[in-house]
Short mmCIF file of C-alpha atoms in Angstrom, two decimals:
data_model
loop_
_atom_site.label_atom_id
_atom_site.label_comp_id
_atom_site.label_asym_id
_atom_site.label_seq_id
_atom_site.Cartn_x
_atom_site.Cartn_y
_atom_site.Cartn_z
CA UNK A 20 -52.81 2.29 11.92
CA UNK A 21 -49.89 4.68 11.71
CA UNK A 22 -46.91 3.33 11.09
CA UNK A 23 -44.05 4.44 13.85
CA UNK A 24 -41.23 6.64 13.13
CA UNK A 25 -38.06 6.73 14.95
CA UNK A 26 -37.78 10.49 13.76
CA UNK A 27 -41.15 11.01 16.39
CA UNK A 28 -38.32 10.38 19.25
CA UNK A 29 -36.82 13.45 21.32
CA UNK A 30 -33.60 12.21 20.16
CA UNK A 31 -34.25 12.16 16.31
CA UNK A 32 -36.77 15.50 16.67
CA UNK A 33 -34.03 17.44 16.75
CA UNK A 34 -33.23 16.56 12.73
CA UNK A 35 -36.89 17.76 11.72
CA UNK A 36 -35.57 21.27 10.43
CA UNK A 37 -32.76 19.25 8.56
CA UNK A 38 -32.90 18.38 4.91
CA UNK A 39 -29.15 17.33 4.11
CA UNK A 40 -27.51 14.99 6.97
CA UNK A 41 -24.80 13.13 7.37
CA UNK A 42 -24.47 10.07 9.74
CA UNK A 43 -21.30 8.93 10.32
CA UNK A 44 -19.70 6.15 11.80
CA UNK A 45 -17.13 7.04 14.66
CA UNK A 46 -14.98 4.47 15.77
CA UNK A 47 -14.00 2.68 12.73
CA UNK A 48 -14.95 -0.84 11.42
CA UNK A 49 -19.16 -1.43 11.82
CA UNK A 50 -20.15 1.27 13.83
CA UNK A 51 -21.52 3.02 10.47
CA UNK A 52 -24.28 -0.01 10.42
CA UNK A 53 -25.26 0.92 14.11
CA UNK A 54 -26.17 4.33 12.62
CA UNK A 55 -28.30 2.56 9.69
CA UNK A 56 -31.64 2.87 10.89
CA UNK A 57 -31.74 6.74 11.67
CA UNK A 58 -30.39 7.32 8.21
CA UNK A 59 -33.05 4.94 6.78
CA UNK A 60 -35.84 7.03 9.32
CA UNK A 61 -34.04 10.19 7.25
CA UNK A 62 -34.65 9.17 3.98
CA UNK A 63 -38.47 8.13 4.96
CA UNK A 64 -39.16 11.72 5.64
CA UNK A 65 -37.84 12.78 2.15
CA UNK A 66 -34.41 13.85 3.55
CA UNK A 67 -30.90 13.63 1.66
CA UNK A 68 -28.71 11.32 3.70
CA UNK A 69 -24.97 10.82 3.33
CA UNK A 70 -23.33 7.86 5.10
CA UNK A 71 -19.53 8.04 6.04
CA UNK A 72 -17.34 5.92 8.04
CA UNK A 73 -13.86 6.17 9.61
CA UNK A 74 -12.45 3.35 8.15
CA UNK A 75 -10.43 -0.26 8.81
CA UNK A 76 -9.92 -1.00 5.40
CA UNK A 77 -7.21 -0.82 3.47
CA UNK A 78 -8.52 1.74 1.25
CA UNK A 79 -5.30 1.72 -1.30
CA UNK A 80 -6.16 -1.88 -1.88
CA UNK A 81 -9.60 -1.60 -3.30
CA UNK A 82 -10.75 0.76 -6.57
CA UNK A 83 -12.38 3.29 -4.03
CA UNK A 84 -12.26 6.92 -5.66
CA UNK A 85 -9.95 8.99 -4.09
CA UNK A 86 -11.60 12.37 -3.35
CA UNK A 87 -9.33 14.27 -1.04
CA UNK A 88 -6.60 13.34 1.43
CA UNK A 89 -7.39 10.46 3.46
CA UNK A 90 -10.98 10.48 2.03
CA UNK A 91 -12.13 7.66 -0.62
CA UNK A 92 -15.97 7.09 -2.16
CA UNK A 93 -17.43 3.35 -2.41
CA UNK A 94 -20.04 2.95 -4.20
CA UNK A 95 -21.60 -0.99 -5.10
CA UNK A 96 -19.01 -1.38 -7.84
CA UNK A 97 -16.12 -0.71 -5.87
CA UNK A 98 -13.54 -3.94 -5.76
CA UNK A 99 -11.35 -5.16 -2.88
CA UNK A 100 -10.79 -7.20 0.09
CA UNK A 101 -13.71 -9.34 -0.45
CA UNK A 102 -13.48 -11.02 3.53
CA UNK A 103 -13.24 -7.69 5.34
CA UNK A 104 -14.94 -4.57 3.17
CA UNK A 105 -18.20 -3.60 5.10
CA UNK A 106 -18.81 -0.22 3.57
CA UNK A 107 -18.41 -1.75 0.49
CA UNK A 108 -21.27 -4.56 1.39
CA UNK A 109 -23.39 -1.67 2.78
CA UNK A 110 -23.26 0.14 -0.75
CA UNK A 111 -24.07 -2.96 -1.85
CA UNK A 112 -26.81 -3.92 -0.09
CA UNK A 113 -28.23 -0.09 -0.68
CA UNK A 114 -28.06 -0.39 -4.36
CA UNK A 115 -29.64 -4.11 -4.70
CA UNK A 116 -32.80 -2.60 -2.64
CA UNK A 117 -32.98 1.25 -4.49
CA UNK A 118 -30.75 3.50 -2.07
CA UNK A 119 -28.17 5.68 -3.34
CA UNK A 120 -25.27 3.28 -2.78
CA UNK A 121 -22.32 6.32 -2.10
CA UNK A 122 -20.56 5.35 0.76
CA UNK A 123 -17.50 8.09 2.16
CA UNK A 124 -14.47 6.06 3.70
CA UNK A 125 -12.52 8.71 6.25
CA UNK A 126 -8.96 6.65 6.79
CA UNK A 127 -7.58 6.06 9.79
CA UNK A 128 -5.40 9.12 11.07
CA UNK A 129 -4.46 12.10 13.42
CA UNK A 130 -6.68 14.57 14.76
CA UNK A 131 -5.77 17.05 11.83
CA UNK A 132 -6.13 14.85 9.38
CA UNK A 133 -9.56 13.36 10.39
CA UNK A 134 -10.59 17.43 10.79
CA UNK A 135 -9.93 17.65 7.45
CA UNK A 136 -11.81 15.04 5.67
CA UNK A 137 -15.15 16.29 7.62
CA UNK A 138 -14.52 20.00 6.60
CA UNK A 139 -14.30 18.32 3.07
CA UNK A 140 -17.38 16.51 3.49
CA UNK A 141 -18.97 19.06 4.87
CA UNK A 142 -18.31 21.80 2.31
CA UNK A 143 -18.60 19.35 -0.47
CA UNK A 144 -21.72 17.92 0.92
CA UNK A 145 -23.23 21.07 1.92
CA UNK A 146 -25.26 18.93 4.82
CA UNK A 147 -27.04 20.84 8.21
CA UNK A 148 -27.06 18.04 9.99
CA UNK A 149 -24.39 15.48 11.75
CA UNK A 150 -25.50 12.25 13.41
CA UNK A 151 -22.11 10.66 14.56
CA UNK A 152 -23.05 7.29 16.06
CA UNK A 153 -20.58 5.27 17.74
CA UNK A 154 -21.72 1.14 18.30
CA UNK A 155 -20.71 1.05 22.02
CA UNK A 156 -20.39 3.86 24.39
CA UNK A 157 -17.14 4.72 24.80
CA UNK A 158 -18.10 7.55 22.62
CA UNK A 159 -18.80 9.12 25.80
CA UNK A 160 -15.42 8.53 27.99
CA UNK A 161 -14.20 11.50 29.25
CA UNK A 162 -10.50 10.53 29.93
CA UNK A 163 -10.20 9.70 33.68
CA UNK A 164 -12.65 6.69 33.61
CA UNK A 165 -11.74 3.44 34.96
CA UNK A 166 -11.35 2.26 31.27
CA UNK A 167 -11.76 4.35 28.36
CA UNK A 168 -12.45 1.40 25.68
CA UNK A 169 -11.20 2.29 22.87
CA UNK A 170 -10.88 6.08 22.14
CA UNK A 171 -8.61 6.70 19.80
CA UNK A 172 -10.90 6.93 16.81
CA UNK A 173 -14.03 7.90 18.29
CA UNK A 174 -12.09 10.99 19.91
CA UNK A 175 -10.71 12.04 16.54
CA UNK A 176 -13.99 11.82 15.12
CA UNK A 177 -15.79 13.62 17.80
CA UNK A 178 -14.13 16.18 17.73
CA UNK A 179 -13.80 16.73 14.04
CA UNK A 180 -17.02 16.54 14.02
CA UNK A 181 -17.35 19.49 16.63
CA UNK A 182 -15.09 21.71 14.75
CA UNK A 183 -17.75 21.84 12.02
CA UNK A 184 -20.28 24.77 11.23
CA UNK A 185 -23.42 23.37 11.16
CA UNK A 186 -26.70 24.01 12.91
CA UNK A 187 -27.59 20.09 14.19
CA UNK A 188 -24.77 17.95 15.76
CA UNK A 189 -25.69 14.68 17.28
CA UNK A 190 -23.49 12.15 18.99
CA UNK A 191 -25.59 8.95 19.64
CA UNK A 192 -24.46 5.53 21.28
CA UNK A 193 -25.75 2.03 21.04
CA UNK A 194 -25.16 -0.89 22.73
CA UNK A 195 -25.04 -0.45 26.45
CA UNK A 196 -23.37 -3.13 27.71
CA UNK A 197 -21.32 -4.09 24.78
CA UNK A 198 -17.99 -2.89 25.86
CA UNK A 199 -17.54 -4.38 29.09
CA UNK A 200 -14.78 -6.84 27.23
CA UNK A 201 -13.23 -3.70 26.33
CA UNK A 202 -13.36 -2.08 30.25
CA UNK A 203 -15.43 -0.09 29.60
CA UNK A 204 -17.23 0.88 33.48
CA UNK A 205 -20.76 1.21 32.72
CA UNK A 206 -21.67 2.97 36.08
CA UNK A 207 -19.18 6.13 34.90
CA UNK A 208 -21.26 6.03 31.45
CA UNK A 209 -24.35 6.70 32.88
CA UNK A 210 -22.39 9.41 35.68
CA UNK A 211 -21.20 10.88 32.05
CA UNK A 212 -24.91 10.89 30.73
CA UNK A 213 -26.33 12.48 34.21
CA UNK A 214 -23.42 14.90 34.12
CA UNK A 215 -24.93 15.77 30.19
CA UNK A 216 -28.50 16.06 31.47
CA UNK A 217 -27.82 18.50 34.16
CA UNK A 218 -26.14 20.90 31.20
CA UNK A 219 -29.56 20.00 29.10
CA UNK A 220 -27.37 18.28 26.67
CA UNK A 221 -28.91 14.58 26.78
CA UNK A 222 -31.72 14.16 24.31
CA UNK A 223 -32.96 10.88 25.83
CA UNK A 224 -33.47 7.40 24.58
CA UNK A 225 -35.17 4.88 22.24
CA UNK A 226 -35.52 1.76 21.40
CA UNK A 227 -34.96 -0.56 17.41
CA UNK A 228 -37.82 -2.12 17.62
CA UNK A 229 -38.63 -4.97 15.06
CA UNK A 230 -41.63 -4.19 12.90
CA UNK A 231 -40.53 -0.43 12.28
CA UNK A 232 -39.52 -0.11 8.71
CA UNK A 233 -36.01 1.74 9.35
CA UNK A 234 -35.33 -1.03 12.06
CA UNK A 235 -36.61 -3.83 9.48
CA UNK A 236 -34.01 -2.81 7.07
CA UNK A 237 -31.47 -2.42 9.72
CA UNK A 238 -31.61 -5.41 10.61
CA UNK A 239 -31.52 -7.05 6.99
CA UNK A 240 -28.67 -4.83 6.35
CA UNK A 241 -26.56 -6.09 9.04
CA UNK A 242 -27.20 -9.71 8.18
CA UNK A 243 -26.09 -9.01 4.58
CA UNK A 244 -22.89 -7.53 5.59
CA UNK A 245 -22.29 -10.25 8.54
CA UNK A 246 -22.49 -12.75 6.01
CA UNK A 247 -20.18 -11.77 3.69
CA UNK A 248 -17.51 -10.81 6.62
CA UNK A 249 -16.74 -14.39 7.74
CA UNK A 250 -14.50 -14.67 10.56
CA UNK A 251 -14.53 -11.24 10.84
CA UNK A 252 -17.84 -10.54 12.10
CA UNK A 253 -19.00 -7.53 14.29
CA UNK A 254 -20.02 -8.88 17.77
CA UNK A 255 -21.21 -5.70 18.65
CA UNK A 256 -23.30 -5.57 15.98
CA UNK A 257 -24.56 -8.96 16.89
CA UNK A 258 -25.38 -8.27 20.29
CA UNK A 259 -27.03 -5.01 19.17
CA UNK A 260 -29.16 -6.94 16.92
CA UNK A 261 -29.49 -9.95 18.74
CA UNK A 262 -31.33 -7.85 21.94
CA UNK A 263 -33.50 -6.11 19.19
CA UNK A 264 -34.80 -9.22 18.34
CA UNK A 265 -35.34 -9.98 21.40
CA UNK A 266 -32.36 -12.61 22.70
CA UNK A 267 -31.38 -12.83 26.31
CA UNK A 268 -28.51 -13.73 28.30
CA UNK A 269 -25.58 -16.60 26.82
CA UNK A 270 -26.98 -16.12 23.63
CA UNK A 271 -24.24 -16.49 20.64
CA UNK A 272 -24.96 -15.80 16.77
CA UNK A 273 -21.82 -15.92 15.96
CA UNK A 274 -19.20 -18.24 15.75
CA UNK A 275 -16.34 -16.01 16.63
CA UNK A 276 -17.97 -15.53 20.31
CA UNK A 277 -18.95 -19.42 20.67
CA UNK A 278 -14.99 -19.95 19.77
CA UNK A 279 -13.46 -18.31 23.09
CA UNK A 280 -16.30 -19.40 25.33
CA UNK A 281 -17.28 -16.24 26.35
CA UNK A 282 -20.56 -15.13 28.59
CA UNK A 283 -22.38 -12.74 26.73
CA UNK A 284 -25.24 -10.99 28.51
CA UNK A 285 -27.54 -10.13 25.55
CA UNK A 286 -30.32 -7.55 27.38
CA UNK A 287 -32.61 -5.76 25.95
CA UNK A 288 -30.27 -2.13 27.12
CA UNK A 289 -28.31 -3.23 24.37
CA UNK A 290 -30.37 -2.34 21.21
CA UNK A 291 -31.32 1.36 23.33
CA UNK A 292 -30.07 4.56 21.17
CA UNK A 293 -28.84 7.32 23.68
CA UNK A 294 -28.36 10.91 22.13
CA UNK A 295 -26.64 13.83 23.02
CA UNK A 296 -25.46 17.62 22.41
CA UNK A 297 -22.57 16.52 20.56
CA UNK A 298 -20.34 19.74 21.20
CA UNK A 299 -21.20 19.25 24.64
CA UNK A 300 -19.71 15.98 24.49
CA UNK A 301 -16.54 16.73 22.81
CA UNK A 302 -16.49 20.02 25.62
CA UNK A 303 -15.99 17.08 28.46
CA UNK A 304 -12.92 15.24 26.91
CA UNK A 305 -10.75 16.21 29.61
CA UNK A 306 -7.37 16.03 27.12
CA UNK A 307 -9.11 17.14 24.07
CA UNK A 308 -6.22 19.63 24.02
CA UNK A 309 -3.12 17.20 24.04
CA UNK A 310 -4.47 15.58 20.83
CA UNK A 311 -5.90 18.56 18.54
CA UNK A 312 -3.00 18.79 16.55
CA UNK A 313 -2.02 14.79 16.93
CA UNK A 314 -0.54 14.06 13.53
CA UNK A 315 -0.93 10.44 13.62
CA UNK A 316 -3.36 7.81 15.78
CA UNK A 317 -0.13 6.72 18.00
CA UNK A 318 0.22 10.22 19.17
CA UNK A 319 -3.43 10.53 19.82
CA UNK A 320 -2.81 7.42 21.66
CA UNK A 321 0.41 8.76 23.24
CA UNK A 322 -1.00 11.93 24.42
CA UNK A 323 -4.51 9.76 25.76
CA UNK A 324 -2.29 7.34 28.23
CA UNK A 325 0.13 10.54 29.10
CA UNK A 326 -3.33 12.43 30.42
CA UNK A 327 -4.01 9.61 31.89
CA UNK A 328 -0.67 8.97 33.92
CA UNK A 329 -0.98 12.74 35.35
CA UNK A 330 -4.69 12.52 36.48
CA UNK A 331 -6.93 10.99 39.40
CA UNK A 332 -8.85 7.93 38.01
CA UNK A 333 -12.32 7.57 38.99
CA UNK A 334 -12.22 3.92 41.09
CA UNK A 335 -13.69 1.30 39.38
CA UNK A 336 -17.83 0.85 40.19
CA UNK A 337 -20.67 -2.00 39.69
CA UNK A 338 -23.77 -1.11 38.96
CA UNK A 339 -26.23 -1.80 41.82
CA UNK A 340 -29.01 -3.54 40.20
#
């Protein structure tokens, strides 16, 4: 029996010509583990992977190498915060089971700044391939949504991302469904996605399937790092794992949802991986150009609810299913 590959999917097809890639995290905190199983896929096939991730740690605080401005490198002997630290714990985790364990930690910053660590990366790096991933899909607000989520970082990482040189950039999202406790309005995601497939810029679709290896490891991966973040859990990476595994509806893994009584609708949309043209992505952020030279995340933030103030907003609309 052959054994599937998530690389055999039109959205991962496009890496095939590849040999160096990074996949990087966008919006800061765990959304580099939602990227874990394409980079795991990667290395299957024989290719060089580097992982990345803009950051919510407190990089000063820990013994991660500084290797340019707002840049650091973990690696599994890197000290720090031991309750909140998940690239740490992933560099961990790769070097107990025989990955390279080099993890890249962007910091928090302004659109120039953020720029500037990938055009480090990426001449230091030397990779032809991006895979920015962002655990949600907010990833794909264009700026006069109902509710953008939270954009701030994924914006600056999109498009620093899209300034780069490179033959291959990929946005992908996962977890449909995930940020509706953020507002997030999932009936203008999927307008955004048909919008993308009428320019030929959506890729399609797939599904982490238990029982794939990449998936298999995923999934070990995120329990490792879950464990050693108590309190400070990702629920979106719960309820992206939780639906791969095959959980439905009120279902809580964690005790940070079962705390504030909250529904959860655990579906099976949730552990889907949609990818795009990632240029074309950053092209339809509607006020790219009031934050491209945003020194700082509050004026990213600034100039984001400014746009916002001066524009139409698309009305608010359910899904009718």
């Amino acid at each position: 029996m052959l054994t599937p590959s998530l690389l055999d999917t039109s959205v991962l097809i496009r890496l095939t010509d590849t040999e160096r890639v990074l996949v990087v995290g966008a919006g800061g905190g765990f959304d580099l583990l939602s990227g874990l199983p394409i980079a795991f896929a990667l290395r299957e096939q024989g290719k060089t992977v580097f992982l990345a991730n803009l950051t919510f740690t407190a990089a000063t605080r820990t013994t991660a190498r500084s290797v340019a401005p707002g840049l650091f490198e973990v690696d599994a002997a890197t000290e720090g915060q031991s309750g909140y630290f998940p690239e740490k714990h992933v560099a961990t985790w790769l070097a107990d089971h025989g990955y390279p364990d080099k993890v890249f930690m962007i910091r928090k910053g302004g659109t120039a700044s953020v720029r500037a660590a990938y055009a480090w990366l990426a001449h230091e790096l030397d990779f032809d391939g991006i895979v920015l991933v962002d655990g949600g899909t907010d990833l794909l607000m264009t700026g006069d949504e109902a509710g953008l989520g939270t954009p701030v970082e994924d914006v600056t990482s999109l498009l620093a991302a899209a300034a780069l040189d490179i033959p291959v950039k990929l946005a992908v999202c996962v977890g449909f469904g995930v940020d509706a406790f953020h507002g997030i309005c999932h009936a203008h995601f999927l307008e955004n996605v048909a919008a993308l497939a009428k320019a030929g810029a959506y890729h399609g679709v797939f599904a982490l399937m238990p029982g794939i290896p990449a998936v298999d490891a995923w999934l070990d991966v995120v329990s490792w790092v879950q464990r050693h973040t108590p309190g400070r859990e990702s629920i979106v990476s719960a309820s992206i794992t939780d639906a791969a595994r095959g959980e439905f509806g009120d279902h809580h893994s964690l005790d940070r949802t079962r705390a504030v009584d909250a529904e959860l609708f655990i579906n099976p949309l949730m552990s889907m991986v949609w990818g795009f043209d990632l240029d074309a992505v950053a092209q339809r952020v509607r006020y790219r150009s009031h934050v491209e030279h945003a020194a700082s995340p509050f004026e990213v933030a600034a100039a984001i609810e400014a746009f916002r103030s001066e524009v139409p907003l698309r009305p608010w609309r359910d899904i009718p299913v």
